[in-house]
Amino acid sequence: MTISANSKKVAFIGLGVMGFPMAGFLQKNGHETRVYNRTSSKAGQWTQQYGGLHGSTPAEAALGAELVFLCVGNDDDVRSVVYGEHGVLASMQPGSVLIDHTTASAELARELAAACAEQGIGFLDAPVSGGQAGAENGVLTIMVGGDSEAYAKAEPVMQAYARCCKLLGPAGAGQLAKMVNQICIAGVVQGLAEGLHFAQNAGLDAAAVVEVISQGAAQSWQMQNRYQTMLKGEYDFGFAVDWMRKDLSIALSEARKNGSHLPLTALVDQFYSEVQRMGGNRWDTSSLLARLQK
């Protein structure tokens, strides 16, 4: 690790498939990084691979940190590492910033922003897109909600693992933008699955067809990165169905609050429930094709 004048003392809470490499990029980019993970052996594995330190509680990991990053599972998981005597807010100092990379509700983001403000701490809700590959390659897209002062402190550090990072509005805006992201993905993946299914049933060489249509208006990230594995029936490439259903549930709940009509999203969510009944809970989201082929 090379220490530079711009290096920060940071903490990273949550070392799953996303958080583990994201925290690694912070350490590799010269930031003094202390991590925490509920399964302590994972934190030990991280320190062996990247150096840095790990704390026995979220509060210990966050002690003295200028920036504290979270990347855990859901709203309840976030609350469990933020509040209480062992939560990060118990040790964070005024002027520091809490950045939540978890895909969670906009309601939680606003709650955390208020709790942080009471202690003079900045807060950003900053969910990411790009999946496991994006985290491992440091090319995530980060959608951010919060105030500009907190963002100015955190953005240069988040660049360690971001290809694109943008402040989109006040607390909650990042989570709302992530909902838009998942709504769009759901429809695109279902369309791709149906197209491949149709091509196969029509007796076409589906791979050859995709090579052609991907040069035109049908092209998408999902088509470019998933059609080959989908045709092979391989669904172990990133974002799991269980996680997608959690995200779509958040989006559908928010839609009921703001009066949005999401019939396609609701339908694809039900299709994913069928994939789960097939045993595909941990398959990636492109497994919608398996449902059509069953």
Tab-separated table of C-alpha atoms in Angstrom:
chain	number	residue	atom	x	y	z
A	1	MET	CA	0.000	0.000	0.000
A	2	THR	CA	1.251	3.458	-0.934
A	3	ILE	CA	0.312	6.250	1.487
A	4	SER	CA	-0.497	9.534	-0.260
A	5	ALA	CA	-1.493	12.977	0.906
A	6	ASN	CA	-5.067	12.152	-0.109
A	7	SER	CA	-5.279	8.885	1.844
A	8	LYS	CA	-8.067	8.567	4.409
A	9	LYS	CA	-8.701	6.463	7.451
A	10	VAL	CA	-11.756	4.415	6.509
A	11	ALA	CA	-13.851	1.505	7.719
A	12	PHE	CA	-15.779	-1.031	5.649
A	13	ILE	CA	-18.591	-3.058	7.215
A	14	GLY	CA	-19.732	-6.170	5.330
A	15	LEU	CA	-17.436	-8.408	3.317
A	16	GLY	CA	-19.777	-10.301	1.018
A	17	VAL	CA	-19.183	-10.883	-2.678
A	18	MET	CA	-19.405	-7.125	-3.236
A	19	GLY	CA	-17.890	-5.694	-0.077
A	20	PHE	CA	-14.819	-7.925	0.020
A	21	PRO	CA	-13.281	-6.588	-3.230
A	22	MET	CA	-14.609	-3.048	-2.690
A	23	ALA	CA	-12.815	-2.816	0.654
A	24	GLY	CA	-9.768	-4.287	-1.041
A	25	PHE	CA	-9.693	-1.458	-3.563
A	26	LEU	CA	-9.770	1.084	-0.735
A	27	GLN	CA	-6.745	-0.522	0.865
A	28	LYS	CA	-4.908	-0.884	-2.451
A	29	ASN	CA	-5.529	2.785	-3.220
A	30	GLY	CA	-3.712	3.909	-0.114
A	31	HIS	CA	-6.542	4.292	2.382
A	32	GLU	CA	-5.957	2.938	5.878
A	33	THR	CA	-8.803	0.441	5.984
A	34	ARG	CA	-10.286	-1.405	8.950
A	35	VAL	CA	-13.021	-3.935	8.187
A	36	TYR	CA	-15.753	-5.762	10.064
A	37	ASN	CA	-17.720	-8.814	9.029
A	38	ARG	CA	-20.287	-10.780	11.008
A	39	THR	CA	-18.335	-13.953	10.212
A	40	SER	CA	-14.955	-13.012	11.647
A	41	SER	CA	-13.063	-15.601	9.599
A	42	LYS	CA	-13.983	-13.642	6.470
A	43	ALA	CA	-12.452	-10.507	7.981
A	44	GLY	CA	-9.310	-12.483	8.757
A	45	GLN	CA	-9.201	-13.724	5.179
A	46	TRP	CA	-9.513	-10.144	3.949
A	47	THR	CA	-6.640	-8.864	6.079
A	48	GLN	CA	-4.451	-11.751	4.900
A	49	GLN	CA	-5.171	-10.863	1.289
A	50	TYR	CA	-5.044	-7.072	1.451
A	51	GLY	CA	-3.387	-6.093	4.702
A	52	GLY	CA	-5.279	-3.559	6.757
A	53	LEU	CA	-6.997	-4.317	10.056
A	54	HIS	CA	-10.274	-5.731	11.265
A	55	GLY	CA	-12.439	-4.879	14.239
A	56	SER	CA	-14.396	-7.217	16.503
A	57	THR	CA	-17.505	-4.989	16.277
A	58	PRO	CA	-18.748	-2.384	13.800
A	59	ALA	CA	-18.030	0.311	16.398
A	60	GLU	CA	-14.438	-0.848	16.802
A	61	ALA	CA	-13.914	-0.891	13.045
A	62	ALA	CA	-15.357	2.630	12.717
A	63	LEU	CA	-13.359	4.155	15.572
A	64	GLY	CA	-11.394	7.127	14.248
A	65	ALA	CA	-12.527	6.623	10.656
A	66	GLU	CA	-13.198	9.650	8.475
A	67	LEU	CA	-15.441	7.602	6.189
A	68	VAL	CA	-17.417	4.481	7.135
A	69	PHE	CA	-18.815	2.280	4.357
A	70	LEU	CA	-21.572	-0.316	4.718
A	71	CYS	CA	-22.442	-3.113	2.307
A	72	VAL	CA	-24.744	-5.620	3.981
A	73	GLY	CA	-27.970	-7.437	3.122
A	74	ASN	CA	-31.126	-5.439	3.842
A	75	ASP	CA	-32.707	-2.741	6.022
A	76	ASP	CA	-32.544	-4.809	9.200
A	77	ASP	CA	-28.913	-5.752	8.570
A	78	VAL	CA	-28.045	-2.077	8.140
A	79	ARG	CA	-29.738	-1.137	11.392
A	80	SER	CA	-27.923	-3.948	13.218
A	81	VAL	CA	-24.501	-2.518	12.326
A	82	VAL	CA	-25.416	1.180	12.716
A	83	TYR	CA	-27.308	1.410	16.019
A	84	GLY	CA	-26.617	0.275	19.562
A	85	GLU	CA	-23.477	0.170	21.670
A	86	HIS	CA	-21.642	-1.898	19.053
A	87	GLY	CA	-22.970	-0.014	16.009
A	88	VAL	CA	-20.876	2.403	13.987
A	89	LEU	CA	-22.697	5.485	15.275
A	90	ALA	CA	-21.432	4.672	18.768
A	91	SER	CA	-17.861	5.507	17.745
A	92	MET	CA	-18.098	7.813	14.708
A	93	GLN	CA	-17.035	11.421	15.272
A	94	PRO	CA	-18.677	14.669	14.106
A	95	GLY	CA	-17.492	15.572	10.621
A	96	SER	CA	-17.136	11.969	9.494
A	97	VAL	CA	-19.408	10.457	6.823
A	98	LEU	CA	-21.419	7.224	6.784
A	99	ILE	CA	-21.878	5.769	3.276
A	100	ASP	CA	-24.375	2.946	2.804
A	101	HIS	CA	-23.770	0.835	-0.319
A	102	THR	CA	-26.519	-1.622	0.649
A	103	THR	CA	-29.518	-1.782	-1.655
A	104	ALA	CA	-32.197	-0.860	0.864
A	105	SER	CA	-35.324	1.277	1.167
A	106	ALA	CA	-35.436	5.022	0.643
A	107	GLU	CA	-37.256	5.215	3.974
A	108	LEU	CA	-34.215	3.736	5.727
A	109	ALA	CA	-31.913	6.212	3.968
A	110	ARG	CA	-33.923	9.140	5.297
A	111	GLU	CA	-33.985	7.599	8.783
A	112	LEU	CA	-30.203	7.170	8.796
A	113	ALA	CA	-29.639	10.672	7.462
A	114	ALA	CA	-31.637	12.086	10.391
A	115	ALA	CA	-29.834	9.890	12.934
A	116	CYS	CA	-26.443	10.911	11.572
A	117	ALA	CA	-27.370	14.600	11.493
A	118	GLU	CA	-28.136	14.494	15.234
A	119	GLN	CA	-24.475	13.597	15.815
A	120	GLY	CA	-23.005	15.981	13.232
A	121	ILE	CA	-22.195	13.086	10.891
A	122	GLY	CA	-22.756	13.180	7.140
A	123	PHE	CA	-24.742	10.433	5.423
A	124	LEU	CA	-24.974	9.131	1.856
A	125	ASP	CA	-27.169	6.348	0.517
A	126	ALA	CA	-25.037	4.974	-2.284
A	127	PRO	CA	-26.290	1.672	-3.747
A	128	VAL	CA	-24.187	0.198	-6.529
A	129	SER	CA	-24.758	-1.522	-9.858
A	130	GLY	CA	-22.380	-3.740	-11.781
A	131	GLY	CA	-22.581	-6.964	-9.838
A	132	GLN	CA	-19.797	-9.111	-8.510
A	133	ALA	CA	-17.697	-8.627	-11.653
A	134	GLY	CA	-18.020	-4.851	-11.361
A	135	ALA	CA	-16.901	-4.971	-7.736
A	136	GLU	CA	-13.952	-7.251	-8.497
A	137	ASN	CA	-12.811	-5.059	-11.384
A	138	GLY	CA	-13.435	-1.724	-9.654
A	139	VAL	CA	-15.932	-0.481	-12.258
A	140	LEU	CA	-19.163	-0.101	-10.296
A	141	THR	CA	-21.830	2.504	-10.952
A	142	ILE	CA	-22.800	4.338	-7.760
A	143	MET	CA	-26.120	6.170	-7.385
A	144	VAL	CA	-25.944	8.599	-4.467
A	145	GLY	CA	-28.382	10.483	-2.288
A	146	GLY	CA	-27.357	13.026	0.355
A	147	ASP	CA	-25.926	16.494	0.705
A	148	SER	CA	-23.142	17.926	-1.420
A	149	GLU	CA	-20.715	18.444	1.484
A	150	ALA	CA	-20.760	14.772	2.462
A	151	TYR	CA	-20.540	13.759	-1.180
A	152	ALA	CA	-17.475	15.936	-1.747
A	153	LYS	CA	-15.703	14.109	1.087
A	154	ALA	CA	-16.652	10.620	-0.071
A	155	GLU	CA	-16.610	10.789	-3.876
A	156	PRO	CA	-12.805	10.817	-4.375
A	157	VAL	CA	-12.520	7.743	-2.147
A	158	MET	CA	-15.382	5.874	-3.823
A	159	GLN	CA	-13.580	6.329	-7.125
A	160	ALA	CA	-11.333	3.477	-5.967
A	161	TYR	CA	-14.019	1.035	-7.165
A	162	ALA	CA	-16.303	3.180	-9.352
A	163	ARG	CA	-16.565	3.756	-13.066
A	164	CYS	CA	-19.402	6.233	-12.571
A	165	CYS	CA	-20.491	8.015	-9.400
A	166	LYS	CA	-23.188	10.703	-9.281
A	167	LEU	CA	-25.090	12.643	-6.637
A	168	LEU	CA	-28.756	12.524	-7.653
A	169	GLY	CA	-30.551	14.375	-4.871
A	170	PRO	CA	-31.187	14.367	-1.102
A	171	ALA	CA	-31.128	11.306	1.150
A	172	GLY	CA	-33.114	8.494	-0.453
A	173	ALA	CA	-32.393	9.543	-4.031
A	174	GLY	CA	-29.677	6.932	-4.424
A	175	GLN	CA	-31.978	4.132	-3.338
A	176	LEU	CA	-34.766	5.377	-5.586
A	177	ALA	CA	-32.366	5.434	-8.534
A	178	LYS	CA	-31.307	1.862	-7.749
A	179	MET	CA	-34.969	0.871	-7.897
A	180	VAL	CA	-35.141	2.359	-11.396
A	181	ASN	CA	-32.043	0.346	-12.290
A	182	GLN	CA	-33.578	-2.937	-11.127
A	183	ILE	CA	-36.928	-2.198	-12.783
A	184	CYS	CA	-35.150	-1.707	-16.111
A	185	ILE	CA	-32.998	-4.809	-15.731
A	186	ALA	CA	-35.972	-7.042	-14.911
A	187	GLY	CA	-37.726	-6.237	-18.187
A	188	VAL	CA	-34.572	-6.550	-20.289
A	189	VAL	CA	-33.627	-9.965	-18.877
A	190	GLN	CA	-37.139	-11.313	-19.413
A	191	GLY	CA	-37.116	-10.052	-23.008
A	192	LEU	CA	-33.751	-11.683	-23.656
A	193	ALA	CA	-34.927	-14.970	-22.136
A	194	GLU	CA	-38.040	-14.986	-24.312
A	195	GLY	CA	-36.033	-14.126	-27.420
A	196	LEU	CA	-33.554	-16.961	-26.883
A	197	HIS	CA	-36.389	-19.362	-26.080
A	198	PHE	CA	-38.186	-18.394	-29.286
A	199	ALA	CA	-35.021	-18.736	-31.370
A	200	GLN	CA	-34.390	-22.240	-30.048
A	201	ASN	CA	-37.977	-23.375	-30.631
A	202	ALA	CA	-37.879	-21.904	-34.146
A	203	GLY	CA	-34.877	-24.058	-35.016
A	204	LEU	CA	-32.493	-21.130	-35.318
A	205	ASP	CA	-28.872	-21.012	-34.236
A	206	ALA	CA	-29.591	-18.749	-31.271
A	207	ALA	CA	-25.951	-17.735	-30.809
A	208	ALA	CA	-25.678	-16.707	-34.452
A	209	VAL	CA	-28.898	-14.729	-34.195
A	210	VAL	CA	-27.611	-12.839	-31.156
A	211	GLU	CA	-24.338	-12.066	-32.938
A	212	VAL	CA	-26.403	-10.281	-35.585
A	213	ILE	CA	-29.103	-8.552	-33.542
A	214	SER	CA	-26.613	-7.405	-30.900
A	215	GLN	CA	-25.247	-5.052	-33.541
A	216	GLY	CA	-28.593	-3.279	-33.739
A	217	ALA	CA	-31.282	-1.807	-31.537
A	218	ALA	CA	-31.762	-5.006	-29.505
A	219	GLN	CA	-28.291	-4.753	-27.997
A	220	SER	CA	-28.016	-4.585	-24.192
A	221	TRP	CA	-25.511	-5.306	-21.446
A	222	GLN	CA	-27.470	-8.412	-20.572
A	223	MET	CA	-27.359	-9.653	-24.147
A	224	GLN	CA	-23.658	-8.986	-24.506
A	225	ASN	CA	-22.654	-10.551	-21.201
A	226	ARG	CA	-25.204	-13.311	-20.579
A	227	TYR	CA	-26.534	-14.888	-23.787
A	228	GLN	CA	-23.738	-17.465	-24.104
A	229	THR	CA	-24.059	-18.735	-20.537
A	230	MET	CA	-27.852	-18.715	-20.801
A	231	LEU	CA	-27.701	-20.930	-23.899
A	232	LYS	CA	-25.418	-23.321	-21.999
A	233	GLY	CA	-27.819	-23.418	-19.056
A	234	GLU	CA	-25.166	-21.954	-16.750
A	235	TYR	CA	-26.488	-19.575	-14.126
A	236	ASP	CA	-23.615	-18.999	-11.728
A	237	PHE	CA	-22.490	-15.573	-12.905
A	238	GLY	CA	-23.272	-12.885	-10.407
A	239	PHE	CA	-26.412	-11.349	-8.939
A	240	ALA	CA	-28.613	-14.039	-7.384
A	241	VAL	CA	-32.367	-14.457	-7.832
A	242	ASP	CA	-32.911	-14.127	-4.064
A	243	TRP	CA	-31.210	-10.729	-4.119
A	244	MET	CA	-33.154	-9.592	-7.176
A	245	ARG	CA	-36.453	-10.497	-5.553
A	246	LYS	CA	-35.447	-8.503	-2.471
A	247	ASP	CA	-34.662	-5.501	-4.667
A	248	LEU	CA	-37.857	-5.809	-6.707
A	249	SER	CA	-39.879	-6.063	-3.494
A	250	ILE	CA	-38.409	-2.738	-2.380
A	251	ALA	CA	-39.239	-1.155	-5.744
A	252	LEU	CA	-42.796	-2.479	-5.785
A	253	SER	CA	-43.370	-1.269	-2.228
A	254	GLU	CA	-42.117	2.213	-3.134
A	255	ALA	CA	-44.311	2.198	-6.255
A	256	ARG	CA	-47.392	1.628	-4.120
A	257	LYS	CA	-46.424	4.685	-2.063
A	258	ASN	CA	-45.766	7.042	-4.976
A	259	GLY	CA	-48.559	5.855	-7.266
A	260	SER	CA	-46.372	4.276	-9.956
A	261	HIS	CA	-47.750	1.408	-12.053
A	262	LEU	CA	-45.207	-1.380	-12.558
A	263	PRO	CA	-47.110	-4.279	-14.154
A	264	LEU	CA	-44.077	-5.713	-15.964
A	265	THR	CA	-41.899	-5.537	-12.861
A	266	ALA	CA	-44.560	-7.291	-10.781
A	267	LEU	CA	-44.895	-10.000	-13.432
A	268	VAL	CA	-41.156	-10.632	-13.684
A	269	ASP	CA	-40.967	-10.759	-9.881
A	270	GLN	CA	-43.476	-13.607	-10.010
A	271	PHE	CA	-41.422	-15.329	-12.704
A	272	TYR	CA	-38.432	-15.167	-10.370
A	273	SER	CA	-40.556	-16.783	-7.648
A	274	GLU	CA	-41.055	-19.702	-10.055
A	275	VAL	CA	-37.285	-19.919	-10.531
A	276	GLN	CA	-36.926	-20.093	-6.753
A	277	ARG	CA	-39.421	-22.982	-6.648
A	278	MET	CA	-37.206	-24.718	-9.209
A	279	GLY	CA	-34.333	-24.491	-6.718
A	280	GLY	CA	-32.751	-21.508	-8.408
A	281	ASN	CA	-32.491	-19.192	-5.401
A	282	ARG	CA	-28.753	-18.692	-5.929
A	283	TRP	CA	-28.837	-18.814	-9.729
A	284	ASP	CA	-28.091	-15.487	-11.380
A	285	THR	CA	-30.881	-13.321	-12.760
A	286	SER	CA	-30.489	-14.607	-16.332
A	287	SER	CA	-32.051	-17.890	-15.150
A	288	LEU	CA	-35.439	-16.646	-16.352
A	289	LEU	CA	-34.672	-18.747	-19.450
A	290	ALA	CA	-34.600	-21.931	-17.327
A	291	ARG	CA	-38.182	-21.216	-16.289
A	292	LEU	CA	-39.275	-21.138	-19.936
A	293	GLN	CA	-37.429	-24.358	-20.729
A	294	LYS	CA	-38.656	-26.418	-17.785
